PDB file of C-alpha atoms in Angstrom:
ATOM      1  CA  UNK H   2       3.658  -7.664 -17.534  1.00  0.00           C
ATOM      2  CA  UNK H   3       6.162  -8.598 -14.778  1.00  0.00           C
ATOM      3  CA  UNK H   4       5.639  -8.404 -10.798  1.00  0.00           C
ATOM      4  CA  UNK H   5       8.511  -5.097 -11.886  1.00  0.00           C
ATOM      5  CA  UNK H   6       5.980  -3.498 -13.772  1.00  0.00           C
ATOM      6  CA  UNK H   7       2.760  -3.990 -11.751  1.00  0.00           C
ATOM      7  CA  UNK H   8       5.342  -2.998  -8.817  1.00  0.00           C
ATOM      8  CA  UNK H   9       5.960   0.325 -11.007  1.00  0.00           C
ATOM      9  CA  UNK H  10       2.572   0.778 -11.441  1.00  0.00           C
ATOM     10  CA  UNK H  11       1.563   0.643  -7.714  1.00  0.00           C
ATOM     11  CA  UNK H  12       4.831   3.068  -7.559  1.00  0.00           C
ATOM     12  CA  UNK H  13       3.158   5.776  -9.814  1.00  0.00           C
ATOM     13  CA  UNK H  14       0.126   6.028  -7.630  1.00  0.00           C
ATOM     14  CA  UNK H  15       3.021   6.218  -4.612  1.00  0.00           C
ATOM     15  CA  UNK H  16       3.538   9.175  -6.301  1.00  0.00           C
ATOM     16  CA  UNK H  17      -0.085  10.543  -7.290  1.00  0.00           C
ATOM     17  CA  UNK H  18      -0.130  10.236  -3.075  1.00  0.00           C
ATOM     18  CA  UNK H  19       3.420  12.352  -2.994  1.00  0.00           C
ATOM     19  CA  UNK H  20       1.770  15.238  -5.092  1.00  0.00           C
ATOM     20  CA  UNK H  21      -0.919  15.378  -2.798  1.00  0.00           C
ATOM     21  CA  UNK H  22       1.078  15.979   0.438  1.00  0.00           C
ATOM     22  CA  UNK H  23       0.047  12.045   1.413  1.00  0.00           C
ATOM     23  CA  UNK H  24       2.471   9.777   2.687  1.00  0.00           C
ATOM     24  CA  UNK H  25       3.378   7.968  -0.944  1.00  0.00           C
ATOM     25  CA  UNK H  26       2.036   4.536  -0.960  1.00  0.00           C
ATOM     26  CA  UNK H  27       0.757   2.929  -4.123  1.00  0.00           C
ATOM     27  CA  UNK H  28      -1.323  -0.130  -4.902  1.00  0.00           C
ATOM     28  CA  UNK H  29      -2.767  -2.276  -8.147  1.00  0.00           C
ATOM     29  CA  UNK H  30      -4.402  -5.240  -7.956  1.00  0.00           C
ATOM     30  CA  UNK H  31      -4.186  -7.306 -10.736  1.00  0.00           C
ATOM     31  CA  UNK H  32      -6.197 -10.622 -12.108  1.00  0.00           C
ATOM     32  CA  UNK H  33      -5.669 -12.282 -14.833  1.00  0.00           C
ATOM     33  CA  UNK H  34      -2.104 -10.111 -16.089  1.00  0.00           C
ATOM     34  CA  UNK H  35      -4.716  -7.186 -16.081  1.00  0.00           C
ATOM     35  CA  UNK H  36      -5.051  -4.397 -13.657  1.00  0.00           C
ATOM     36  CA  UNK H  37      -8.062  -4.231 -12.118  1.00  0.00           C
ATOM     37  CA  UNK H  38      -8.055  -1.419  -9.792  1.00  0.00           C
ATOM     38  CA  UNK H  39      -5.550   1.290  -8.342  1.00  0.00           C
ATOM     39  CA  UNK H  40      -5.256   3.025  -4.949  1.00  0.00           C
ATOM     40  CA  UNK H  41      -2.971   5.789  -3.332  1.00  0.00           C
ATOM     41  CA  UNK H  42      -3.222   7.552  -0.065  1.00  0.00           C
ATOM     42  CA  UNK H  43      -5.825   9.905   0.520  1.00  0.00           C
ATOM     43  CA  UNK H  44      -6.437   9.712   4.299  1.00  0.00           C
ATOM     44  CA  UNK H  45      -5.439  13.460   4.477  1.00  0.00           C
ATOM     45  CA  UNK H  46      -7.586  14.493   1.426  1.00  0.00           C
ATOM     46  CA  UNK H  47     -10.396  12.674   2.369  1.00  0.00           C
ATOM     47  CA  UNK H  48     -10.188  13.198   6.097  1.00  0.00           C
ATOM     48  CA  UNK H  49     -10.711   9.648   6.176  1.00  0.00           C
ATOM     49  CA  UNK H  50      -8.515   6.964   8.462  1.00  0.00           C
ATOM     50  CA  UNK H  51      -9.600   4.311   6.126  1.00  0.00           C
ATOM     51  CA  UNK H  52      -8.390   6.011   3.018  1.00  0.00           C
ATOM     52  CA  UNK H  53      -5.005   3.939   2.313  1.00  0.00           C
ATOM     53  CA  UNK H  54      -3.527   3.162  -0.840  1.00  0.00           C
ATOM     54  CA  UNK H  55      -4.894  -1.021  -0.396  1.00  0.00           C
ATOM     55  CA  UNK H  56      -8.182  -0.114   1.058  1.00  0.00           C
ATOM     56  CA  UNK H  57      -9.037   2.280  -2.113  1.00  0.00           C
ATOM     57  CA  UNK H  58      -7.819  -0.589  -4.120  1.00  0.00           C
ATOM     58  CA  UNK H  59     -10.230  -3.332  -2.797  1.00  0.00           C
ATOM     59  CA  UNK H  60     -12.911  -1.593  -2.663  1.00  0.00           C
ATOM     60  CA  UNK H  61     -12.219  -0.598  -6.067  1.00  0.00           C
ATOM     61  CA  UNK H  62     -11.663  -4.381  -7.204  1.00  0.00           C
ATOM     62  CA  UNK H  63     -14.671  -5.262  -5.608  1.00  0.00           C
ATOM     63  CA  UNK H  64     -16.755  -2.971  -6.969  1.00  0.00           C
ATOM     64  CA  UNK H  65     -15.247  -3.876 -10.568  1.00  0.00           C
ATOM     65  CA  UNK H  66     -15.745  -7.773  -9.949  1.00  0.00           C
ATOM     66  CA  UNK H  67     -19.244  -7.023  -8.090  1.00  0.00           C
ATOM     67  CA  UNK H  68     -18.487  -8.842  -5.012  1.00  0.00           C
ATOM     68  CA  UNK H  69     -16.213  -8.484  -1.959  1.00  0.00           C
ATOM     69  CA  UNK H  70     -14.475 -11.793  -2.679  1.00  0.00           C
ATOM     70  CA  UNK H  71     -11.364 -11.075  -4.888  1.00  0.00           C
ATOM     71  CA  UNK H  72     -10.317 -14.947  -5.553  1.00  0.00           C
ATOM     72  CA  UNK H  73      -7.142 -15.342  -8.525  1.00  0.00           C
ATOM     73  CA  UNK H  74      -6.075 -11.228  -7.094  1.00  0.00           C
ATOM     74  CA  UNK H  75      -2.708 -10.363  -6.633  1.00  0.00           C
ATOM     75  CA  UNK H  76      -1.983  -6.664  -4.624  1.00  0.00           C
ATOM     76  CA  UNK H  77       1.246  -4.900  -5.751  1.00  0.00           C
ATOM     77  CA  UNK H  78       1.629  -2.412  -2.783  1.00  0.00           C
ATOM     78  CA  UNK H  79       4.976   0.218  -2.318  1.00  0.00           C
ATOM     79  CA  UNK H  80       4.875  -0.692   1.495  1.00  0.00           C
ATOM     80  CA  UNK H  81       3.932  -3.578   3.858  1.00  0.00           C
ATOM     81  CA  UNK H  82       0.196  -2.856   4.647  1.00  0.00           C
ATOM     82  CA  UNK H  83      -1.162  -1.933   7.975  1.00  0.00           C
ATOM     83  CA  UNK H  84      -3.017  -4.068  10.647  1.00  0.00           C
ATOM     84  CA  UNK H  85      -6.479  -2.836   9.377  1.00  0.00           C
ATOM     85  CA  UNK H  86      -5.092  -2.974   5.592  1.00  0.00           C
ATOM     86  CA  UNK H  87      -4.031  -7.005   5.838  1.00  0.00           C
ATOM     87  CA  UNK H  88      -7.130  -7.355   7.559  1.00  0.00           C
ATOM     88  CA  UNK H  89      -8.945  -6.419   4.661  1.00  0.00           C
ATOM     89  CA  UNK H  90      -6.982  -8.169   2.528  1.00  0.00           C
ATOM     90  CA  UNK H  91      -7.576 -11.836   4.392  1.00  0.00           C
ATOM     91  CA  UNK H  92     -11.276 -10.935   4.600  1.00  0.00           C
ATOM     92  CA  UNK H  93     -10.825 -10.192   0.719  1.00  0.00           C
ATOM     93  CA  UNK H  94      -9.457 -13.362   0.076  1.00  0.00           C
ATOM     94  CA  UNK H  95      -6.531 -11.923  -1.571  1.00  0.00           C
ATOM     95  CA  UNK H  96      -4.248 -14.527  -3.531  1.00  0.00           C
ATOM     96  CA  UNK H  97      -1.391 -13.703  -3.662  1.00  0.00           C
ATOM     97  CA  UNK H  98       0.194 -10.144  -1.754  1.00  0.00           C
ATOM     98  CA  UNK H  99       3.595  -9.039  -3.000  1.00  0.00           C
ATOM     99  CA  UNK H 100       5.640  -5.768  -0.777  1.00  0.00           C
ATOM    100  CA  UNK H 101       8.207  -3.127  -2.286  1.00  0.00           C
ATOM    101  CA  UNK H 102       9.627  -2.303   0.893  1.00  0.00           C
ATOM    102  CA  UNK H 103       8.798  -3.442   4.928  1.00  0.00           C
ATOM    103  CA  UNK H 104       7.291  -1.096   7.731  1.00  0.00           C
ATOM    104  CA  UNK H 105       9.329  -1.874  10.682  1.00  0.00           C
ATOM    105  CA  UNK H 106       7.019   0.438  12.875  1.00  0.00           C
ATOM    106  CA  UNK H 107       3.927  -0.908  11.831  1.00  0.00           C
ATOM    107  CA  UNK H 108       3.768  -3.124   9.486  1.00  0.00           C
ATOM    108  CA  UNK H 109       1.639  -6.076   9.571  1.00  0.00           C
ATOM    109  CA  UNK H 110       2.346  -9.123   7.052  1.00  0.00           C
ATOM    110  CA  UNK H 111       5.666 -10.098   8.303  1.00  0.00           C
ATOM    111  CA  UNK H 112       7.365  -7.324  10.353  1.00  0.00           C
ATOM    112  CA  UNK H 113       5.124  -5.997  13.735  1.00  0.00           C
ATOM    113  CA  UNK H 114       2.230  -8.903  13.177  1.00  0.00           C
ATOM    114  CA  UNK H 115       1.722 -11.060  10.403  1.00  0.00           C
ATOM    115  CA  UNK H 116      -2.077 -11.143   9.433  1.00  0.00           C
ATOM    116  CA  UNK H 117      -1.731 -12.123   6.283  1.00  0.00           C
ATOM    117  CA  UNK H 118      -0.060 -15.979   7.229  1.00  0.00           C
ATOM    118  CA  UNK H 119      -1.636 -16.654  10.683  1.00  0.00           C
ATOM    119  CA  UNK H 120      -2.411 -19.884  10.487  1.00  0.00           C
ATOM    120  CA  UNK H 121      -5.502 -19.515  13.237  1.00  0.00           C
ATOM    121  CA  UNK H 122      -7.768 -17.369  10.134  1.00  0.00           C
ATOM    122  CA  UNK H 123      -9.779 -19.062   7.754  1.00  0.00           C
ATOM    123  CA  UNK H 124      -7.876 -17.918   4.724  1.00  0.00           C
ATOM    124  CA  UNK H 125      -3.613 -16.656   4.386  1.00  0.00           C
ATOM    125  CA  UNK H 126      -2.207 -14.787   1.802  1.00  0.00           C
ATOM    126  CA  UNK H 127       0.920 -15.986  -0.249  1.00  0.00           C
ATOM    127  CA  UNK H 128       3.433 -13.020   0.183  1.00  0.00           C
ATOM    128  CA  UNK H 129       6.410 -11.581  -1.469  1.00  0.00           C
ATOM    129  CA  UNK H 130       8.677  -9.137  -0.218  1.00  0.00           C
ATOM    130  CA  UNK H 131      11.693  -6.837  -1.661  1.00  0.00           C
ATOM    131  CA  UNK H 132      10.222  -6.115  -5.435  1.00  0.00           C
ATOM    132  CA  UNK H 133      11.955  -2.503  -6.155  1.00  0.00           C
ATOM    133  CA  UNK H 134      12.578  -2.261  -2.637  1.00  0.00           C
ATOM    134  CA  UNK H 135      15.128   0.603  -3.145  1.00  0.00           C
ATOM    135  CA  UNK H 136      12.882   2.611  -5.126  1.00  0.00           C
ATOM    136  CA  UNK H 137       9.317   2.053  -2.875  1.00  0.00           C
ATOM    137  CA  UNK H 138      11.791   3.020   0.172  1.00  0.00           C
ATOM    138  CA  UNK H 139      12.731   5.944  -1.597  1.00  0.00           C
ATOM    139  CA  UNK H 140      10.031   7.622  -1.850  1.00  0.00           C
ATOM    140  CA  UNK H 141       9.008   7.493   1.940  1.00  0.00           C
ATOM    141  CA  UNK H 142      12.305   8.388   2.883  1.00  0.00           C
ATOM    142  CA  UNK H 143      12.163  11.337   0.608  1.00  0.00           C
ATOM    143  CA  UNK H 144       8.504  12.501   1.531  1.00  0.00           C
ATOM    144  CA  UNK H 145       9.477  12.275   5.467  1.00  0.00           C
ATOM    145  CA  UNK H 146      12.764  14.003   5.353  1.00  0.00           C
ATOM    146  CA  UNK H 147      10.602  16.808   3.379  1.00  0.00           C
ATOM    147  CA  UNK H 148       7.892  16.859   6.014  1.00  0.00           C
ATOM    148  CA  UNK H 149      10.908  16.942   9.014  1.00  0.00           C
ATOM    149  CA  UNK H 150      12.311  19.991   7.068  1.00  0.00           C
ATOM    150  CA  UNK H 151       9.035  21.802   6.762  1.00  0.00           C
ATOM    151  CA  UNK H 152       8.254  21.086  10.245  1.00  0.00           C
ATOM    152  CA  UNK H 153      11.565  22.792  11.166  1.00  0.00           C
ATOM    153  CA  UNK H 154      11.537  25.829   9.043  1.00  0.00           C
ATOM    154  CA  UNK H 155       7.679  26.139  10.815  1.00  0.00           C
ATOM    155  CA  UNK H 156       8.940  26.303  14.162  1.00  0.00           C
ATOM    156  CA  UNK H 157      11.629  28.930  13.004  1.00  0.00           C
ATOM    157  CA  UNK H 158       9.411  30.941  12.135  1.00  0.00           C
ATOM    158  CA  UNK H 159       6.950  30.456  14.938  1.00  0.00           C
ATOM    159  CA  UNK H 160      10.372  31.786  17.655  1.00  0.00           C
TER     160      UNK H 160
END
């Protein structure tokens, strides 16, 4: 498979997150040209701050491998991870990390912070921006403009 269709992949679980009412971010990690492990968004579901799309991955991966080490791993993720969510992936020892689309707000391998390649940690992450961007910023753009709506038709009703 290509870095397209892992991307695509990590897109459909954007969207298992969508159906859920979760903001749509998707992640595979793959080893070896197999997928090992999957993640969405379920922070709402599970009531759980630590419930993003990369966290559910790893600790999927790791559990599949049977150690928290995930050396020769690649992450496909919709949309650049989080502080706590690049954390994880340095402490991972993620290979290689590879971004649909960038989180100018809070984003941090590259856009707020950039985790993933300070040179000051013990391990860095080779990273790759811009696969499908247009389609992984899609998605979020779609799900917030939906949410802004909602919110607006709520506090109609609430007058």
């Amino acid at each position: 498979m290509s870095k397209y269709e892992y991307m695509k992949e990590a897109l459909n679980e954007a969207e298992k997150a969508f159906r859920l009412g979760e903001v749509p971010i998707g992640a595979v990690i793959v080893r070896n040209g197999e997928i090992i492990a999957r993640g969405h968004n379920l922070t709402e579901t599970r009531k759980d701050p630590t419930a993003h799309a990369e966290m559910n991955a790893i600790r999927q991966a790791a559990e599949r491998l049977g150690g928290w080490r995930l050396p020769g791993c690649t992450m496909y993720v919709t949309c650049e991870p989080c502080a706590m969510c690049a954390g994880a992936l340095v402490w991972s020892r993620m290979e290689k990390l590879c971004i649909g689309t960038m989180d100018p707000k809070a984003g941090a391998c590259g856009s707020v912070f950039d985790i993933v390649e300070e040179p000051r940690l013990n391990h860095n992450i080779e990273v790759e921006t811009g696969v499908l961007e247009e389609d992984c910023s899609r998605i979020l753009k779609e799900f917030f403009s939906d949410l802004r709506k909602s919110r607006k038709q709520n506090r109609r009703t609430l007058v």
